[in-house]
PDB file of C-alpha atoms in Angstrom:
ATOM      1  CA  MET A   1     122.740  93.828  78.908  1.00  0.00           C
ATOM      2  CA  ALA A   2     119.434  92.228  77.946  1.00  0.00           C
ATOM      3  CA  THR A   3     116.559  92.201  80.379  1.00  0.00           C
ATOM      4  CA  TYR A   4     113.223  90.460  80.384  1.00  0.00           C
ATOM      5  CA  GLY A   5     111.184  93.618  80.874  1.00  0.00           C
ATOM      6  CA  PHE A   6     107.934  93.819  82.753  1.00  0.00           C
ATOM      7  CA  VAL A   7     104.805  91.686  82.605  1.00  0.00           C
ATOM      8  CA  GLU A   8     101.932  93.996  81.692  1.00  0.00           C
ATOM      9  CA  TYR A   9      98.375  93.144  82.710  1.00  0.00           C
ATOM     10  CA  ASP A  10      97.227  92.343  79.168  1.00  0.00           C
ATOM     11  CA  ASP A  11     100.125  89.904  78.723  1.00  0.00           C
ATOM     12  CA  ALA A  12      99.838  88.291  82.162  1.00  0.00           C
ATOM     13  CA  SER A  13      98.689  84.792  83.004  1.00  0.00           C
ATOM     14  CA  PRO A  14      95.439  84.407  84.954  1.00  0.00           C
ATOM     15  CA  GLU A  15      97.486  83.751  88.125  1.00  0.00           C
ATOM     16  CA  VAL A  16      99.441  86.990  87.708  1.00  0.00           C
ATOM     17  CA  ARG A  17      96.295  88.937  86.815  1.00  0.00           C
ATOM     18  CA  ALA A  18      94.702  87.735  90.054  1.00  0.00           C
ATOM     19  CA  VAL A  19      97.618  89.160  92.057  1.00  0.00           C
ATOM     20  CA  TYR A  20      97.537  92.410  90.075  1.00  0.00           C
ATOM     21  CA  ASP A  21      93.791  92.670  90.735  1.00  0.00           C
ATOM     22  CA  ASP A  22      94.365  92.142  94.461  1.00  0.00           C
ATOM     23  CA  ILE A  23      97.093  94.813  94.507  1.00  0.00           C
ATOM     24  CA  ARG A  24      94.718  97.231  92.785  1.00  0.00           C
ATOM     25  CA  THR A  25      91.916  96.440  95.220  1.00  0.00           C
ATOM     26  CA  VAL A  26      93.994  96.604  98.399  1.00  0.00           C
ATOM     27  CA  ARG A  27      95.867  99.741  97.356  1.00  0.00           C
ATOM     28  CA  GLN A  28      92.776 101.344  95.822  1.00  0.00           C
ATOM     29  CA  THR A  29      94.571 102.189  92.581  1.00  0.00           C
ATOM     30  CA  ASP A  30      94.667 101.152  88.953  1.00  0.00           C
ATOM     31  CA  TYR A  31      98.467 101.417  88.928  1.00  0.00           C
ATOM     32  CA  ILE A  32     100.751  98.387  89.210  1.00  0.00           C
ATOM     33  CA  ASN A  33     104.338  99.523  89.697  1.00  0.00           C
ATOM     34  CA  ASN A  34     107.294  97.976  87.931  1.00  0.00           C
ATOM     35  CA  PHE A  35     108.485  96.110  91.027  1.00  0.00           C
ATOM     36  CA  TRP A  36     105.455  93.821  90.784  1.00  0.00           C
ATOM     37  CA  LYS A  37     105.656  93.612  86.997  1.00  0.00           C
ATOM     38  CA  ALA A  38     109.258  92.401  87.242  1.00  0.00           C
ATOM     39  CA  LEU A  39     108.395  89.773  89.855  1.00  0.00           C
ATOM     40  CA  ALA A  40     105.543  88.527  87.660  1.00  0.00           C
ATOM     41  CA  HIS A  41     108.000  86.498  85.574  1.00  0.00           C
ATOM     42  CA  ASP A  42     107.791  84.040  88.495  1.00  0.00           C
ATOM     43  CA  PRO A  43     104.128  83.972  89.568  1.00  0.00           C
ATOM     44  CA  ALA A  44     104.855  82.044  92.783  1.00  0.00           C
ATOM     45  CA  THR A  45     107.395  84.653  93.899  1.00  0.00           C
ATOM     46  CA  LEU A  46     104.998  87.446  92.938  1.00  0.00           C
ATOM     47  CA  ARG A  47     102.177  85.949  95.006  1.00  0.00           C
ATOM     48  CA  ARG A  48     104.401  85.097  98.003  1.00  0.00           C
ATOM     49  CA  THR A  49     105.967  88.569  98.052  1.00  0.00           C
ATOM     50  CA  TRP A  50     102.614  90.335  97.690  1.00  0.00           C
ATOM     51  CA  GLU A  51     101.046  88.264 100.485  1.00  0.00           C
ATOM     52  CA  SER A  52     103.973  89.085 102.786  1.00  0.00           C
ATOM     53  CA  VAL A  53     103.862  92.803 101.968  1.00  0.00           C
ATOM     54  CA  LYS A  54     100.093  92.847 102.391  1.00  0.00           C
ATOM     55  CA  GLN A  55     100.306  91.156 105.791  1.00  0.00           C
ATOM     56  CA  ILE A  56     103.165  93.232 107.191  1.00  0.00           C
ATOM     57  CA  MET A  57     102.462  96.633 105.643  1.00  0.00           C
ATOM     58  CA  GLY A  58      98.683  96.436 105.818  1.00  0.00           C
ATOM     59  CA  PRO A  59      96.402  97.736 108.530  1.00  0.00           C
ATOM     60  CA  GLY A  60      96.485  96.103 111.911  1.00  0.00           C
ATOM     61  CA  GLY A  61      99.343  95.466 114.240  1.00  0.00           C
ATOM     62  CA  ALA A  62     100.934  97.749 116.789  1.00  0.00           C
ATOM     63  CA  LEU A  63     102.328 100.179 114.184  1.00  0.00           C
ATOM     64  CA  ASP A  64     100.030 102.375 112.134  1.00  0.00           C
ATOM     65  CA  PRO A  65     100.457 102.452 108.333  1.00  0.00           C
ATOM     66  CA  LEU A  66     102.299 105.805 108.366  1.00  0.00           C
ATOM     67  CA  VAL A  67     104.921 104.539 110.820  1.00  0.00           C
ATOM     68  CA  LYS A  68     105.399 101.379 108.747  1.00  0.00           C
ATOM     69  CA  GLU A  69     105.914 103.413 105.568  1.00  0.00           C
ATOM     70  CA  MET A  70     108.342 105.779 107.298  1.00  0.00           C
ATOM     71  CA  ILE A  71     110.377 102.821 108.541  1.00  0.00           C
ATOM     72  CA  TYR A  72     110.391 101.444 105.000  1.00  0.00           C
ATOM     73  CA  VAL A  73     111.639 104.820 103.681  1.00  0.00           C
ATOM     74  CA  ALA A  74     114.403 104.896 106.306  1.00  0.00           C
ATOM     75  CA  VAL A  75     115.613 101.375 105.540  1.00  0.00           C
ATOM     76  CA  SER A  76     115.410 101.999 101.792  1.00  0.00           C
ATOM     77  CA  ALA A  77     117.444 105.206 102.113  1.00  0.00           C
ATOM     78  CA  THR A  78     120.071 103.377 104.154  1.00  0.00           C
ATOM     79  CA  ASN A  79     120.190 100.559 101.591  1.00  0.00           C
ATOM     80  CA  GLY A  80     120.491 103.040  98.724  1.00  0.00           C
ATOM     81  CA  CYS A  81     117.305 101.970  96.939  1.00  0.00           C
ATOM     82  CA  GLY A  82     116.081 105.158  95.289  1.00  0.00           C
ATOM     83  CA  TYR A  83     113.153 103.351  93.671  1.00  0.00           C
ATOM     84  CA  CYS A  84     111.972 102.112  97.077  1.00  0.00           C
ATOM     85  CA  VAL A  85     112.490 105.526  98.691  1.00  0.00           C
ATOM     86  CA  ALA A  86     110.323 107.147  96.012  1.00  0.00           C
ATOM     87  CA  SER A  87     107.610 104.502  96.166  1.00  0.00           C
ATOM     88  CA  HIS A  88     107.339 104.418  99.948  1.00  0.00           C
ATOM     89  CA  THR A  89     107.667 108.186 100.314  1.00  0.00           C
ATOM     90  CA  ALA A  90     104.588 108.476  98.087  1.00  0.00           C
ATOM     91  CA  ALA A  91     102.789 105.901 100.251  1.00  0.00           C
ATOM     92  CA  ALA A  92     103.844 107.719 103.434  1.00  0.00           C
ATOM     93  CA  LYS A  93     102.573 111.028 102.037  1.00  0.00           C
ATOM     94  CA  LYS A  94      99.270 109.341 101.227  1.00  0.00           C
ATOM     95  CA  ALA A  95      99.166 108.090 104.846  1.00  0.00           C
ATOM     96  CA  GLY A  96      99.758 111.605 106.202  1.00  0.00           C
ATOM     97  CA  MET A  97     103.494 112.282 106.239  1.00  0.00           C
ATOM     98  CA  THR A  98     104.226 116.009 106.018  1.00  0.00           C
ATOM     99  CA  PRO A  99     107.310 117.605 104.450  1.00  0.00           C
ATOM    100  CA  GLU A 100     108.512 118.411 107.973  1.00  0.00           C
ATOM    101  CA  MET A 101     108.162 114.781 109.030  1.00  0.00           C
ATOM    102  CA  PHE A 102     110.080 113.665 105.939  1.00  0.00           C
ATOM    103  CA  GLY A 103     112.867 116.138 106.680  1.00  0.00           C
ATOM    104  CA  GLU A 104     113.157 114.957 110.262  1.00  0.00           C
ATOM    105  CA  LEU A 105     113.073 111.321 109.155  1.00  0.00           C
ATOM    106  CA  MET A 106     115.961 111.907 106.744  1.00  0.00           C
ATOM    107  CA  ALA A 107     117.878 113.737 109.493  1.00  0.00           C
ATOM    108  CA  VAL A 108     117.447 110.725 111.794  1.00  0.00           C
ATOM    109  CA  VAL A 109     118.539 108.350 109.015  1.00  0.00           C
ATOM    110  CA  GLY A 110     121.622 110.443 108.305  1.00  0.00           C
ATOM    111  CA  MET A 111     122.539 110.758 111.977  1.00  0.00           C
ATOM    112  CA  ALA A 112     122.015 107.046 112.623  1.00  0.00           C
ATOM    113  CA  ASN A 113     124.157 106.057 109.650  1.00  0.00           C
ATOM    114  CA  GLU A 114     126.888 108.490 110.672  1.00  0.00           C
ATOM    115  CA  THR A 115     127.017 107.356 114.298  1.00  0.00           C
ATOM    116  CA  ASN A 116     126.812 103.687 113.308  1.00  0.00           C
ATOM    117  CA  ARG A 117     129.826 104.108 111.029  1.00  0.00           C
ATOM    118  CA  ARG A 118     131.781 105.884 113.763  1.00  0.00           C
ATOM    119  CA  ARG A 119     131.082 103.075 116.196  1.00  0.00           C
ATOM    120  CA  LEU A 120     132.413 100.513 113.742  1.00  0.00           C
ATOM    121  CA  SER A 121     135.578 102.412 112.848  1.00  0.00           C
TER     122      SER A 121
END
């Protein structure tokens, strides 16, 4: 199956580069992960998605960044998105998640999924 690959910074349009630059600035990193590089084939979708993520996952709001990342990990695990689990686990660790917190989070996810399935059967 053919794919379109990822849009690297050097090959990106000025519009895509602007989003990549904002991601780098906000996340304080030089790394742009493949999720964003795949979305960059449609610059409007890239920008819209980044703005939404930045607003919801960024600082501010009633939930602190660690809680937001842990929720993202839990939902990603439930949805079976290993890429998202890895990415947001790294972000949660950066925000202060300990190995013990991760273990407890995965226990809660497993228990919730098990009891939800039992309720529906």
